[in-house]
Short mmCIF file of C-alpha atoms in Angstrom, two decimals:
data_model
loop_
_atom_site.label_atom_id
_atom_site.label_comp_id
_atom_site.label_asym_id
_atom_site.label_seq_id
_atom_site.Cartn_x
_atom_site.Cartn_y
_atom_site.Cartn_z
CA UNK H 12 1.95 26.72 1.97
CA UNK H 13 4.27 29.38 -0.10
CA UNK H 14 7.40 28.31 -0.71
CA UNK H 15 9.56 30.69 1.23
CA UNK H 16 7.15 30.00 4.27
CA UNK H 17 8.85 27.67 6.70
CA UNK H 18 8.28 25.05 9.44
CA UNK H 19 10.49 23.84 12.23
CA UNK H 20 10.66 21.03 14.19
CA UNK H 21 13.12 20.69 17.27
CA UNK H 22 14.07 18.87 19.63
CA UNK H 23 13.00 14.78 18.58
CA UNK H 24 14.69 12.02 17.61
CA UNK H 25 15.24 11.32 13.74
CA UNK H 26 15.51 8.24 11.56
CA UNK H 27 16.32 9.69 7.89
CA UNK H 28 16.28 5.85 6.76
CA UNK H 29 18.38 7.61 4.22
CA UNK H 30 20.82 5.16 2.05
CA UNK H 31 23.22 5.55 5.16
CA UNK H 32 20.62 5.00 7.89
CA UNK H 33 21.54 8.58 9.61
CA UNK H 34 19.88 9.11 12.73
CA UNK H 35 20.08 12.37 15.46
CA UNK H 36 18.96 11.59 19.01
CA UNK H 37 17.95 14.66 18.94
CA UNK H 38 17.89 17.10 15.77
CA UNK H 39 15.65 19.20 13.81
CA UNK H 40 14.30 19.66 10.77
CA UNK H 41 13.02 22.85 8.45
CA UNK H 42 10.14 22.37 5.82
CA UNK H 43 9.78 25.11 2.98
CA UNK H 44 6.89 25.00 1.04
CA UNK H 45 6.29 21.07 -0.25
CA UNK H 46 9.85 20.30 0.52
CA UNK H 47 12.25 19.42 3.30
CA UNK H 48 14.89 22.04 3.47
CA UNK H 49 16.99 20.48 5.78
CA UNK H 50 17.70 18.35 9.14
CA UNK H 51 19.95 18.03 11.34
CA UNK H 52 21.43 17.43 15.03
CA UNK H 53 20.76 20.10 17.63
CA UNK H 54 18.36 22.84 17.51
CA UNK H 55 17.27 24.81 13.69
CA UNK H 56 19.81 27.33 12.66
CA UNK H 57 19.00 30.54 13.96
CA UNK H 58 17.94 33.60 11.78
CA UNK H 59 15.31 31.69 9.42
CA UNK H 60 13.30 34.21 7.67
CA UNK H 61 9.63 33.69 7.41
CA UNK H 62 9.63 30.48 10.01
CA UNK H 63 5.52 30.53 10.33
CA UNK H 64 5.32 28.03 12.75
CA UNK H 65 7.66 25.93 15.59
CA UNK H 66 6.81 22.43 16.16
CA UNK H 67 8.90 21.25 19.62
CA UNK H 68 8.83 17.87 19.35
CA UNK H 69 10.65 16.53 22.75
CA UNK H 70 9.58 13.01 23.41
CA UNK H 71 9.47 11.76 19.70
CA UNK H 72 10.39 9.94 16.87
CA UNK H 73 10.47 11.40 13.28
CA UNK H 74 10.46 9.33 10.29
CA UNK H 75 9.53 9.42 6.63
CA UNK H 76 5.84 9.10 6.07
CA UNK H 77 5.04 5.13 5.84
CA UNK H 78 4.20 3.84 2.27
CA UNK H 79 1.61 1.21 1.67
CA UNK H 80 2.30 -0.44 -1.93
CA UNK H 81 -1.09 -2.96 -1.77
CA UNK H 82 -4.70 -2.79 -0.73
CA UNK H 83 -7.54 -3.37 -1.73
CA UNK H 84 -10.36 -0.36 -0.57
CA UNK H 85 -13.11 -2.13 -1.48
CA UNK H 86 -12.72 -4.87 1.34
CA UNK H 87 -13.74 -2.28 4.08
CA UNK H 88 -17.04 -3.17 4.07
CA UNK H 89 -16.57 -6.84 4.36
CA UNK H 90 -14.63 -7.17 7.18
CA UNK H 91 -14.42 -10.31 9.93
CA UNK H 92 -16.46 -12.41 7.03
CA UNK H 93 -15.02 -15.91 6.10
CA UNK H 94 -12.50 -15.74 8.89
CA UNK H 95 -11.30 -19.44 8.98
CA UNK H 96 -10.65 -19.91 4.94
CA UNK H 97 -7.99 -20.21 3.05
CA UNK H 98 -7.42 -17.77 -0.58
CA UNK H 99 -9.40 -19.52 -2.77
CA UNK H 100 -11.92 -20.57 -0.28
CA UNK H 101 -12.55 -16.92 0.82
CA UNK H 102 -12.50 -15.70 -2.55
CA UNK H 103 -15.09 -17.83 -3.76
CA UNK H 104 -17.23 -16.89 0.07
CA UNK H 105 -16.93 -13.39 -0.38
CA UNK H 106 -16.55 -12.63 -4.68
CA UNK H 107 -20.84 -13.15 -4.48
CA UNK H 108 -20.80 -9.99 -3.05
CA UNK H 109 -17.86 -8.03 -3.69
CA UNK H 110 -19.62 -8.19 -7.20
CA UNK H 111 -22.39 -6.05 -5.76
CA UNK H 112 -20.39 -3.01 -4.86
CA UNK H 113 -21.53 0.44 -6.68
CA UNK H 114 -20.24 3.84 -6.42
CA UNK H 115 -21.35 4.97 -3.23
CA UNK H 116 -19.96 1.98 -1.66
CA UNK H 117 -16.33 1.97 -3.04
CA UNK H 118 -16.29 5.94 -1.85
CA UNK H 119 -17.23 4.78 1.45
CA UNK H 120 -14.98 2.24 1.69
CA UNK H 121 -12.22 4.07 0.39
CA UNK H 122 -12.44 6.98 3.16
CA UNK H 123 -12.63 4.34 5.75
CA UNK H 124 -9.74 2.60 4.40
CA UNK H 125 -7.50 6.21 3.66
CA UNK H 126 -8.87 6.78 7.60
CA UNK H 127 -6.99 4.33 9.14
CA UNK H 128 -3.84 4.36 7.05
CA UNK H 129 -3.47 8.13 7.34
CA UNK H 130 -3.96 8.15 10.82
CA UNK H 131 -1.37 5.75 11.50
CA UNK H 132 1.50 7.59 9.82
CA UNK H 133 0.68 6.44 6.25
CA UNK H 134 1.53 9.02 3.60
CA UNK H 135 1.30 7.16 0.27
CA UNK H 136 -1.56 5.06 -0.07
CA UNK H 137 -2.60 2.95 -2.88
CA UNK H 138 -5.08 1.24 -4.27
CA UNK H 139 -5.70 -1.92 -6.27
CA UNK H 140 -9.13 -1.91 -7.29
CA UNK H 141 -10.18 -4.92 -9.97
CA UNK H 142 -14.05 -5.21 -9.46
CA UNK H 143 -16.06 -3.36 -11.89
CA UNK H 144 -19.45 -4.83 -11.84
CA UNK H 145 -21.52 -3.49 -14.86
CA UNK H 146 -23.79 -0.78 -13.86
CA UNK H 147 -21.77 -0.02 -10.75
CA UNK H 148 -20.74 3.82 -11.76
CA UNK H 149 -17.31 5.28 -12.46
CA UNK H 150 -14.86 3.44 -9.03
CA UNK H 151 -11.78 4.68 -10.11
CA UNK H 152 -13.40 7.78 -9.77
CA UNK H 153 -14.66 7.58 -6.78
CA UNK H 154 -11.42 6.28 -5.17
CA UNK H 155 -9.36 9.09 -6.01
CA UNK H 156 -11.69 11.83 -5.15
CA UNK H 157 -11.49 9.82 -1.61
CA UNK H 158 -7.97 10.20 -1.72
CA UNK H 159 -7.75 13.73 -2.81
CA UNK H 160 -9.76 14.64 -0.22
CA UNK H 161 -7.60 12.72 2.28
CA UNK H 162 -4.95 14.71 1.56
CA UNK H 163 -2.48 11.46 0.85
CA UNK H 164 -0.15 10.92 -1.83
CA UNK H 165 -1.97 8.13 -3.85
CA UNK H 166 -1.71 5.43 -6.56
CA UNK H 167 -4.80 3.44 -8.08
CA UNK H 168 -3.91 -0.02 -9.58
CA UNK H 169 -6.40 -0.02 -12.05
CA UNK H 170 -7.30 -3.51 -11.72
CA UNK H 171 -9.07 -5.92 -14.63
CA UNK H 172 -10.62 -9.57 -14.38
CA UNK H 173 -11.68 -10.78 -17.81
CA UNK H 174 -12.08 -14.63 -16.28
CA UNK H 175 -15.30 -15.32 -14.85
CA UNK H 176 -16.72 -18.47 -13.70
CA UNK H 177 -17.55 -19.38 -17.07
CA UNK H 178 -14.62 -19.30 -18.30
CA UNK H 179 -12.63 -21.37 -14.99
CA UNK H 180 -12.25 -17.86 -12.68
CA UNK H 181 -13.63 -17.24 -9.58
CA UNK H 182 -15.77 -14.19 -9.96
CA UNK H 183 -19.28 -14.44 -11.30
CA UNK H 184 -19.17 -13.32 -15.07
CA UNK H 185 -21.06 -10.05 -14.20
CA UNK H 186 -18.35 -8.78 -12.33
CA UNK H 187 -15.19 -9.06 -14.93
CA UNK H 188 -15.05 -7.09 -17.91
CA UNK H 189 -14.39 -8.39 -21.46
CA UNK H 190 -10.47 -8.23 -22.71
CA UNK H 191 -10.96 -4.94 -24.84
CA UNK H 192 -13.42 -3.56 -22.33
CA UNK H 193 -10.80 -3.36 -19.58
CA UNK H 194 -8.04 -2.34 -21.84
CA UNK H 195 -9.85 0.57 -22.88
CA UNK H 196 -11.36 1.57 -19.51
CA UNK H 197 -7.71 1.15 -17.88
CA UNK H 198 -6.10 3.45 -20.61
CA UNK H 199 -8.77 6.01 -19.83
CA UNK H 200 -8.30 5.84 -16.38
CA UNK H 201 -4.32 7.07 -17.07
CA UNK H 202 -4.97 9.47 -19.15
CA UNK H 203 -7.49 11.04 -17.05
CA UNK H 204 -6.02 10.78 -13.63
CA UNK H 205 -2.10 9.70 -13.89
CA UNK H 206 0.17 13.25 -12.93
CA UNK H 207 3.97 12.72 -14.24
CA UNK H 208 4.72 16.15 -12.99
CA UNK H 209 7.61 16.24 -9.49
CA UNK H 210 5.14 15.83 -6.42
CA UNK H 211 2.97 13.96 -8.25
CA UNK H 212 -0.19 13.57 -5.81
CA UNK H 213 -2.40 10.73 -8.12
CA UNK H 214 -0.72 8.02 -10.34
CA UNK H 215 -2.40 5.16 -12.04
CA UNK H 216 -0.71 1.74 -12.74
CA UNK H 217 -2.07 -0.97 -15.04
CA UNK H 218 -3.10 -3.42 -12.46
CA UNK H 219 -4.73 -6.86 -14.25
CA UNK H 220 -5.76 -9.35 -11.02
CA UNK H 221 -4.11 -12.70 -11.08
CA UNK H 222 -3.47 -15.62 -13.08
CA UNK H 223 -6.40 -17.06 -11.53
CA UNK H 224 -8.73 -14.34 -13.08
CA UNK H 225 -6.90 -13.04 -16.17
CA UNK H 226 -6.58 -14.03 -19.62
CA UNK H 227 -3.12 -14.44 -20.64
CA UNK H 228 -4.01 -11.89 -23.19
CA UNK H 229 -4.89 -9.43 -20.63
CA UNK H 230 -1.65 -10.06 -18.89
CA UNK H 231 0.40 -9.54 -22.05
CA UNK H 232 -1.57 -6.72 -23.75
CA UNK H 233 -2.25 -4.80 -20.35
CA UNK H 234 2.00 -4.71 -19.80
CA UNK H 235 2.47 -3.57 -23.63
CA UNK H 236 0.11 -1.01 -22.26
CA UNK H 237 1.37 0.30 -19.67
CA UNK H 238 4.75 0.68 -21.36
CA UNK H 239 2.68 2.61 -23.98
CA UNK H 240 2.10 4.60 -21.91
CA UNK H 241 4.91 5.03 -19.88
CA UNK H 242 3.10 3.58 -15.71
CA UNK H 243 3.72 1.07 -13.49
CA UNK H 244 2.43 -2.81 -13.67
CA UNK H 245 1.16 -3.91 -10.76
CA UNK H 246 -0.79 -7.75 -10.09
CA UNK H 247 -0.48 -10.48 -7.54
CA UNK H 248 1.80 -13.42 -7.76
CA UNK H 249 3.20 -16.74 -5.90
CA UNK H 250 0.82 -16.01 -3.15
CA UNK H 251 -0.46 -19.61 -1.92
CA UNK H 252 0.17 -23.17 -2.91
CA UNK H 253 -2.82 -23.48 -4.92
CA UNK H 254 -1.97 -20.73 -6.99
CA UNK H 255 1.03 -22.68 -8.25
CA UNK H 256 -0.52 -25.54 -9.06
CA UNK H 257 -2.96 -23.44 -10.94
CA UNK H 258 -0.27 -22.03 -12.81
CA UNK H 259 1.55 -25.68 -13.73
CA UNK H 260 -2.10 -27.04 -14.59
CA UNK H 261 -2.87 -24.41 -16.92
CA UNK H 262 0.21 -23.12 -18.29
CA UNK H 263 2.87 -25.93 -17.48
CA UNK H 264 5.12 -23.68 -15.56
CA UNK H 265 4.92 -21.57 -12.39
CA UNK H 266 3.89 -18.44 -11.93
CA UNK H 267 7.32 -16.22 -12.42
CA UNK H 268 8.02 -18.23 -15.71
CA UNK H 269 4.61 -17.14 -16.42
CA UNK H 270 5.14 -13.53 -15.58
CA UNK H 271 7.98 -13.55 -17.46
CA UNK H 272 5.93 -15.25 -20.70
CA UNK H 273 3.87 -12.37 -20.38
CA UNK H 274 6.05 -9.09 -20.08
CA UNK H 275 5.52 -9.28 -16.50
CA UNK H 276 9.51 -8.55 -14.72
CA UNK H 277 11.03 -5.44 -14.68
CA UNK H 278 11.90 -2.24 -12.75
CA UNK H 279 8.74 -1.16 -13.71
CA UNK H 280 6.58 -3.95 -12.04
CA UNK H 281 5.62 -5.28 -8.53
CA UNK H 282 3.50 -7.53 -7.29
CA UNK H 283 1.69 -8.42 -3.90
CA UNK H 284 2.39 -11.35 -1.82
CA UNK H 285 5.41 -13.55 -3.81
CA UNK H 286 5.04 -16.30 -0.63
CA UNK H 287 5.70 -19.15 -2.85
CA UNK H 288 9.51 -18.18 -4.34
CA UNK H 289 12.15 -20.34 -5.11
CA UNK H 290 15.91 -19.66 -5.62
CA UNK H 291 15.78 -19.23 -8.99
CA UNK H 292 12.22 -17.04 -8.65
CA UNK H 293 14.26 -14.80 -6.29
CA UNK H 294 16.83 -14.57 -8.76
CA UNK H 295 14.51 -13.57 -11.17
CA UNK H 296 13.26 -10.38 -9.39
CA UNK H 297 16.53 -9.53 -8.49
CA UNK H 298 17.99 -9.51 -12.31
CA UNK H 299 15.09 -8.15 -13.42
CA UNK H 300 14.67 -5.31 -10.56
CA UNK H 301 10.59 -6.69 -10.34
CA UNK H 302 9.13 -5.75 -6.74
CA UNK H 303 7.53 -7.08 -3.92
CA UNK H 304 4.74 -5.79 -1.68
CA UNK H 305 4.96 -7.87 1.53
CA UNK H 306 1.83 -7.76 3.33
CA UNK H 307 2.44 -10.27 6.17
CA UNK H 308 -0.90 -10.07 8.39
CA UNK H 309 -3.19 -11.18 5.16
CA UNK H 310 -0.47 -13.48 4.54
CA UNK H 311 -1.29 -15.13 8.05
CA UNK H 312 -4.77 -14.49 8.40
CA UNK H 313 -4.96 -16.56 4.98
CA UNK H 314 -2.61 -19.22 5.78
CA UNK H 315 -0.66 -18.75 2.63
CA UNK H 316 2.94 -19.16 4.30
CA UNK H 317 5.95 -16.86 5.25
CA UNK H 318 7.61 -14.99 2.29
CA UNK H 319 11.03 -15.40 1.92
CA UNK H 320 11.88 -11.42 2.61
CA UNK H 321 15.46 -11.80 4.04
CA UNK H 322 16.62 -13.88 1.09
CA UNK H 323 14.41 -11.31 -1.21
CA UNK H 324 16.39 -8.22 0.59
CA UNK H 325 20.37 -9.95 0.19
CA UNK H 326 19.54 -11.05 -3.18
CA UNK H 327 18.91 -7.29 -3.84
CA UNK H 328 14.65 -7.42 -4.22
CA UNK H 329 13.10 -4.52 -3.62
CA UNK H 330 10.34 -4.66 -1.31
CA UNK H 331 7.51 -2.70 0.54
CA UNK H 332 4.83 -3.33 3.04
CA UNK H 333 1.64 -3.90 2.03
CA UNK H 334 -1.82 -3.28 4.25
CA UNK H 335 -3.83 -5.89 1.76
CA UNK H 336 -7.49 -5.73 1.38
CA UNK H 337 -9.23 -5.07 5.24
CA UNK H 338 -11.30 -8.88 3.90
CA UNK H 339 -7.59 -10.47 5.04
CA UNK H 340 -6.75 -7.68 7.52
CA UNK H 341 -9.03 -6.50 9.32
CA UNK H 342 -7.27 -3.85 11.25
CA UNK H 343 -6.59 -1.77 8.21
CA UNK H 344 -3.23 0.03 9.45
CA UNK H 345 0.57 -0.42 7.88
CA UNK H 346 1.91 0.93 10.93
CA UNK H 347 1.23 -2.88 12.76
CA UNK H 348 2.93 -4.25 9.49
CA UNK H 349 6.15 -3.13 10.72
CA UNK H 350 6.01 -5.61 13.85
CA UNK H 351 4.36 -8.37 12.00
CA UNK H 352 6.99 -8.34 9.30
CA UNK H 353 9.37 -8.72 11.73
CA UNK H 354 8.48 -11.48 13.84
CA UNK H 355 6.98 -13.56 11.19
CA UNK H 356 9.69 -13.36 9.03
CA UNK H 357 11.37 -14.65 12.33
CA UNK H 358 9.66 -17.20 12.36
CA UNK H 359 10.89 -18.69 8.77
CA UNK H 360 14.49 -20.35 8.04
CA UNK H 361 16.62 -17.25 9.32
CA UNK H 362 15.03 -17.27 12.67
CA UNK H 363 15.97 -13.93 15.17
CA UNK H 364 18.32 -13.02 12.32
CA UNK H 365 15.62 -12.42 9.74
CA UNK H 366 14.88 -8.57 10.00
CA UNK H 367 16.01 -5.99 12.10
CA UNK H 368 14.05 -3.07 13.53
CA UNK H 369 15.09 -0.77 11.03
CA UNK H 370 14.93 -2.92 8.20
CA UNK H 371 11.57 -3.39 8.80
CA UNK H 372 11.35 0.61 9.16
CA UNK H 373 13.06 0.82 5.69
CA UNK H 374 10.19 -1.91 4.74
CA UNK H 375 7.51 0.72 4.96
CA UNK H 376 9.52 3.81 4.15
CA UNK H 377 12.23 3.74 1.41
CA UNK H 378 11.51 -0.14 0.53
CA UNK H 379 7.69 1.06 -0.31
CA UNK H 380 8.72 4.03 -2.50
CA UNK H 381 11.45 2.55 -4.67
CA UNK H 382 8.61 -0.34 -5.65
CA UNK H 383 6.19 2.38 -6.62
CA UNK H 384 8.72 4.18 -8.35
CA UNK H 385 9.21 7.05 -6.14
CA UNK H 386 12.16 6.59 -4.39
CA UNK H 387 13.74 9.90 -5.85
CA UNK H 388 11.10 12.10 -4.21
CA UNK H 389 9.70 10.05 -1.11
CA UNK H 390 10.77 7.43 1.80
CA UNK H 391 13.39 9.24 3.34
CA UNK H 392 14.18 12.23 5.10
CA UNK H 393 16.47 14.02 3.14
CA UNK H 394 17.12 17.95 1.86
CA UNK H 395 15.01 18.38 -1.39
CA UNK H 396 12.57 15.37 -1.06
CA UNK H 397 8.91 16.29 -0.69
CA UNK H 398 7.75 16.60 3.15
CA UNK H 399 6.38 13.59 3.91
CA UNK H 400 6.76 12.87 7.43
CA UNK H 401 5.37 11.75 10.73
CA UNK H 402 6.20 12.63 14.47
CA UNK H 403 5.54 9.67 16.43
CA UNK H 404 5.19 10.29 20.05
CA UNK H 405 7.19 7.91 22.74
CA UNK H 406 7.31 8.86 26.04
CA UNK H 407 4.17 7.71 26.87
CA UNK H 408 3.79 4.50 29.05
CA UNK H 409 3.81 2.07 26.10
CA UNK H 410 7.38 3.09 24.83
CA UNK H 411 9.00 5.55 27.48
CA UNK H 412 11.38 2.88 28.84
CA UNK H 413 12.70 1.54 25.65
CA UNK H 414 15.72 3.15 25.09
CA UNK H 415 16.02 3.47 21.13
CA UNK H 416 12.89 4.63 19.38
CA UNK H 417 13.12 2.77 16.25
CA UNK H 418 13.34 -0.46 18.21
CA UNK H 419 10.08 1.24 20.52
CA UNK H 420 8.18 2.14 17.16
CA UNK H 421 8.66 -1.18 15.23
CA UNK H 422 8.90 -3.69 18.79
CA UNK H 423 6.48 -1.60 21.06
CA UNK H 424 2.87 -0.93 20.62
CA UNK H 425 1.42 0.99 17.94
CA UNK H 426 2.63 4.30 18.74
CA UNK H 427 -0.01 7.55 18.81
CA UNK H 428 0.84 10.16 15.89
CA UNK H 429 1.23 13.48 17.51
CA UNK H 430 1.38 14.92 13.53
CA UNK H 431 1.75 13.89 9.99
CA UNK H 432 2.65 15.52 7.14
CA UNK H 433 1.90 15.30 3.09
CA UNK H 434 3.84 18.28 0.87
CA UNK H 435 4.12 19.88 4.29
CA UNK H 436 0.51 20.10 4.79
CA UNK H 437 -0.76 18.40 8.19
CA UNK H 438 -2.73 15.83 7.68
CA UNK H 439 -2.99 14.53 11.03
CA UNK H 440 -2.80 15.99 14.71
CA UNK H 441 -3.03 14.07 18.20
CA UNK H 442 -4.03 10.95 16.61
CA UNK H 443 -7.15 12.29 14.67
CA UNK H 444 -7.65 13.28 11.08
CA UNK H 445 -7.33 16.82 10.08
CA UNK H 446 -8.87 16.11 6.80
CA UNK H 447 -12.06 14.40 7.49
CA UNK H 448 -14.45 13.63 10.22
CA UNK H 449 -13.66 10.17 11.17
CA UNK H 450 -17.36 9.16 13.04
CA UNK H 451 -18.59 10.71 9.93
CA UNK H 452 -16.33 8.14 8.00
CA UNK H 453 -17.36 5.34 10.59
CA UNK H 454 -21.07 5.55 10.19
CA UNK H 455 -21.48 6.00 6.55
CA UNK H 456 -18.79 2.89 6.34
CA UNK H 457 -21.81 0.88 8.36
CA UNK H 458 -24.34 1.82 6.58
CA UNK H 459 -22.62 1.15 3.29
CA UNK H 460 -21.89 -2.09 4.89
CA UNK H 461 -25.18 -2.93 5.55
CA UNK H 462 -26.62 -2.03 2.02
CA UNK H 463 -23.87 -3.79 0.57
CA UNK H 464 -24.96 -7.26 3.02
CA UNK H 465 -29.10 -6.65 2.41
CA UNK H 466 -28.01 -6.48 -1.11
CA UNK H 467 -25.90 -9.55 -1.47
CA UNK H 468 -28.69 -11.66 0.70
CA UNK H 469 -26.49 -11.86 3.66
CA UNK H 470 -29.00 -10.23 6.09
#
């Protein structure tokens, strides 16, 4: 789209989750080029030169695009296996074949996975991708070309394990890489891929896994990396019980003293999960500015616990929603997060005062682009931020007689998206992926499956 070429949209409701929450029962808005010119109550201004197109949106929501800060692509093709294990139990069930993955596979998993986030409102996707069995082709590659062709605004966590089961991990030794081997492939990977210019479509963070399957050199190195060379740090932590006792067993001290041994708080850091926090953990982040990606449905499906996100968001935290690997939630979508974030954080200390509808909007808007760093350009609807932005529609049975359409969108039932938008470019329309043929997606996602089960002896 040129820049001076225009669209408007009239006539819906709007929730800028801007840093004073404005919303218009009914406004507009005007999109020039990549950007968002402006928004407003009422009806566009009239005389607009080159307006190329009129959206009237009566009937729905608008809100920033949602913002998924942790997944795991790869997972697509194992879904509904190991259902009734906890973390470290379904890691060791399912790492046998997760080590089996090749290229092919981790394409096809990552259009399934882009599928369902896109077409759910997601605008920003990322990845965290840590498997790289030897002999399995170039992944990172393969992911991003998925997401290019998507059409989503993307970040791969180049992920690292360099602790295999020899060594006290959980992965089978032929699917971790040594220390200098994943140093080397993960400062390739930025300086092929990672775009510092404004509108940045593809970044690259340095990603190593987990305590649990990383060297302590690894951590420290791969975070004097990334500052090197100027990316984000991105790993799990605090997610389960066990994981803390790992941490005390092996290091004598839990896991944020051990991030912070390691280089591993700051602005420029977040990390996935952070169930297991204490005061002073939670204090931490907050001095530090570190980040959290809450992904609440893995968190259940895995029995790890209830993180502690109303404590996380007073103490000042910054936090996003997180799909996690489809392996630990199976449904695949961010848009669901926004309900399960709320009533399971409902369901912890703070009870019915935990999160409100549009906190748990900001979750997966403006809460997921400050952690990845984006914050100046995406998450809100603003005048000069990149058009990012999805109409959700709600006067259809399953919302029409709720009243306020935040409270509809994050109480209600996952509500259809009439259109979505990346730069300004629709991505989505009616529900259904403008980019990419989605029974195309589905049946090369079972077939990859399938190869991927014969292949690990499962069938």
């Amino acid at each position: 789209m040129a820049a001076d070429r225009r669209t408007v949209i009239e006539n819906c409701a709007i929730a800028t989750v801007d840093v004073a929450d404005t919303e218009y029962a009914t406004g507009h808005l005007v999109l020039a080029g990549d950007r968002i010119e402006s928004l407003g109550p009422g009806p566009a201004p009239e005389g607009l030169e080159n307006v190329t197109r009129r959206i009237d949106a009566t009937g729905h929501l608008a809100t920033p695009g949602l913002v998924n800060t942790h997944h795991h692509f790869y997972q697509w093709l194992t879904r509904g296996l190991a259902t009734d294990h906890n973390l470290f139990d379904w890691l060791v069930a399912l790492y046998p074949t997760w080590a089996r993955i090749d290229e092919a596979m981790v394409h096809a998993a990552a259009q399934g996975s882009l599928a369902m986030m896109a077409r759910g409102g997601v605008t920003t996707a990322m990845d965290h991708h840590y498997v790289f069995p030897r002999g399995s082709g170039d992944l990172s590659e393969a992911i991003i070309t998925a997401a290019r062709d998507m059409g989503v605004r993307f970040t791969l966590a180049r992920g690292s394990m360099d602790r295999g089961e020899s060594d006290g991990g959980l992965p089978p030794d032929f699917a971790v890489e040594t220390l200098d081997d994943a140093l080397a492939a993960t400062e390739e990977t930025v300086r092929r891929h990672h775009d510092t210019s404004p509108g940045a479509m593809t970044q690259i963070a340095v990603a190593p896994c987990s305590p649990f399957s990383v060297s302590t050199e690894l951590m420290r190195q791969g975070a004097e990396l990334a500052r090197r060379l100027g990316v984000r740090l991105h790993t799990h932590g605090s997610e389960t019980v066990e994981e803390e006792k790992f941490c005390h067993e092996l290091f004598g001290m839990g896991p944020t003293d051990y991030f912070a041994s390691t280089g591993w708080l700051g602005e420029d850091v977040w990390m996935a999960h952070c169930v297991h926090m204490n005061d002073s953990d939670i204090a931490a982040f907050a001095r530090t500015g570190t980040g959290v990606a809450h992904c609440p449905s893995s968190n259940a499906r895995l029995a790890a616990g209830i993180a502690r996100v109303p404590d996380m968001l007073a103490a000042g935290v910054p936090v996003g929603l997180g799909v996690d690997g489809t392996a630990s939630n199976e449904s695949g979508e961010l848009h669901t997060e926004l309900r399960n974030a709320l009533l399971i954080n409902r369901l912890g200390a703070h009870r019915e005062k935990a999160l409100t509808a549009r906190q748990a909007l900001r979750l997966g808007t403006h809460g997921g682009a400050r952690v990845l760093g984006r914050a100046d350009e995406i998450g809100s609807l603003e005048p000069g931020k990149l058009a990012d932005l999805v109409l959700w529609r709600m006067d259809t049975l399953a919302h029409a007689s709720i009243a306020d359409p935040v409270t509809a969108l994050v109480f209600g039932a996952a509500a259809p998206v009439t259109a979505s938008f990346v730069n300004g470019r629709q991505i989505v329309e009616n529900g259904r992926l403008l980019t990419a043929d989605e029974d195309a997606v589905a049946r090369t996602t079972r077939a990859e499956a399938r190869r991927l089960a014969r292949i690990a002896g499962q069938v």
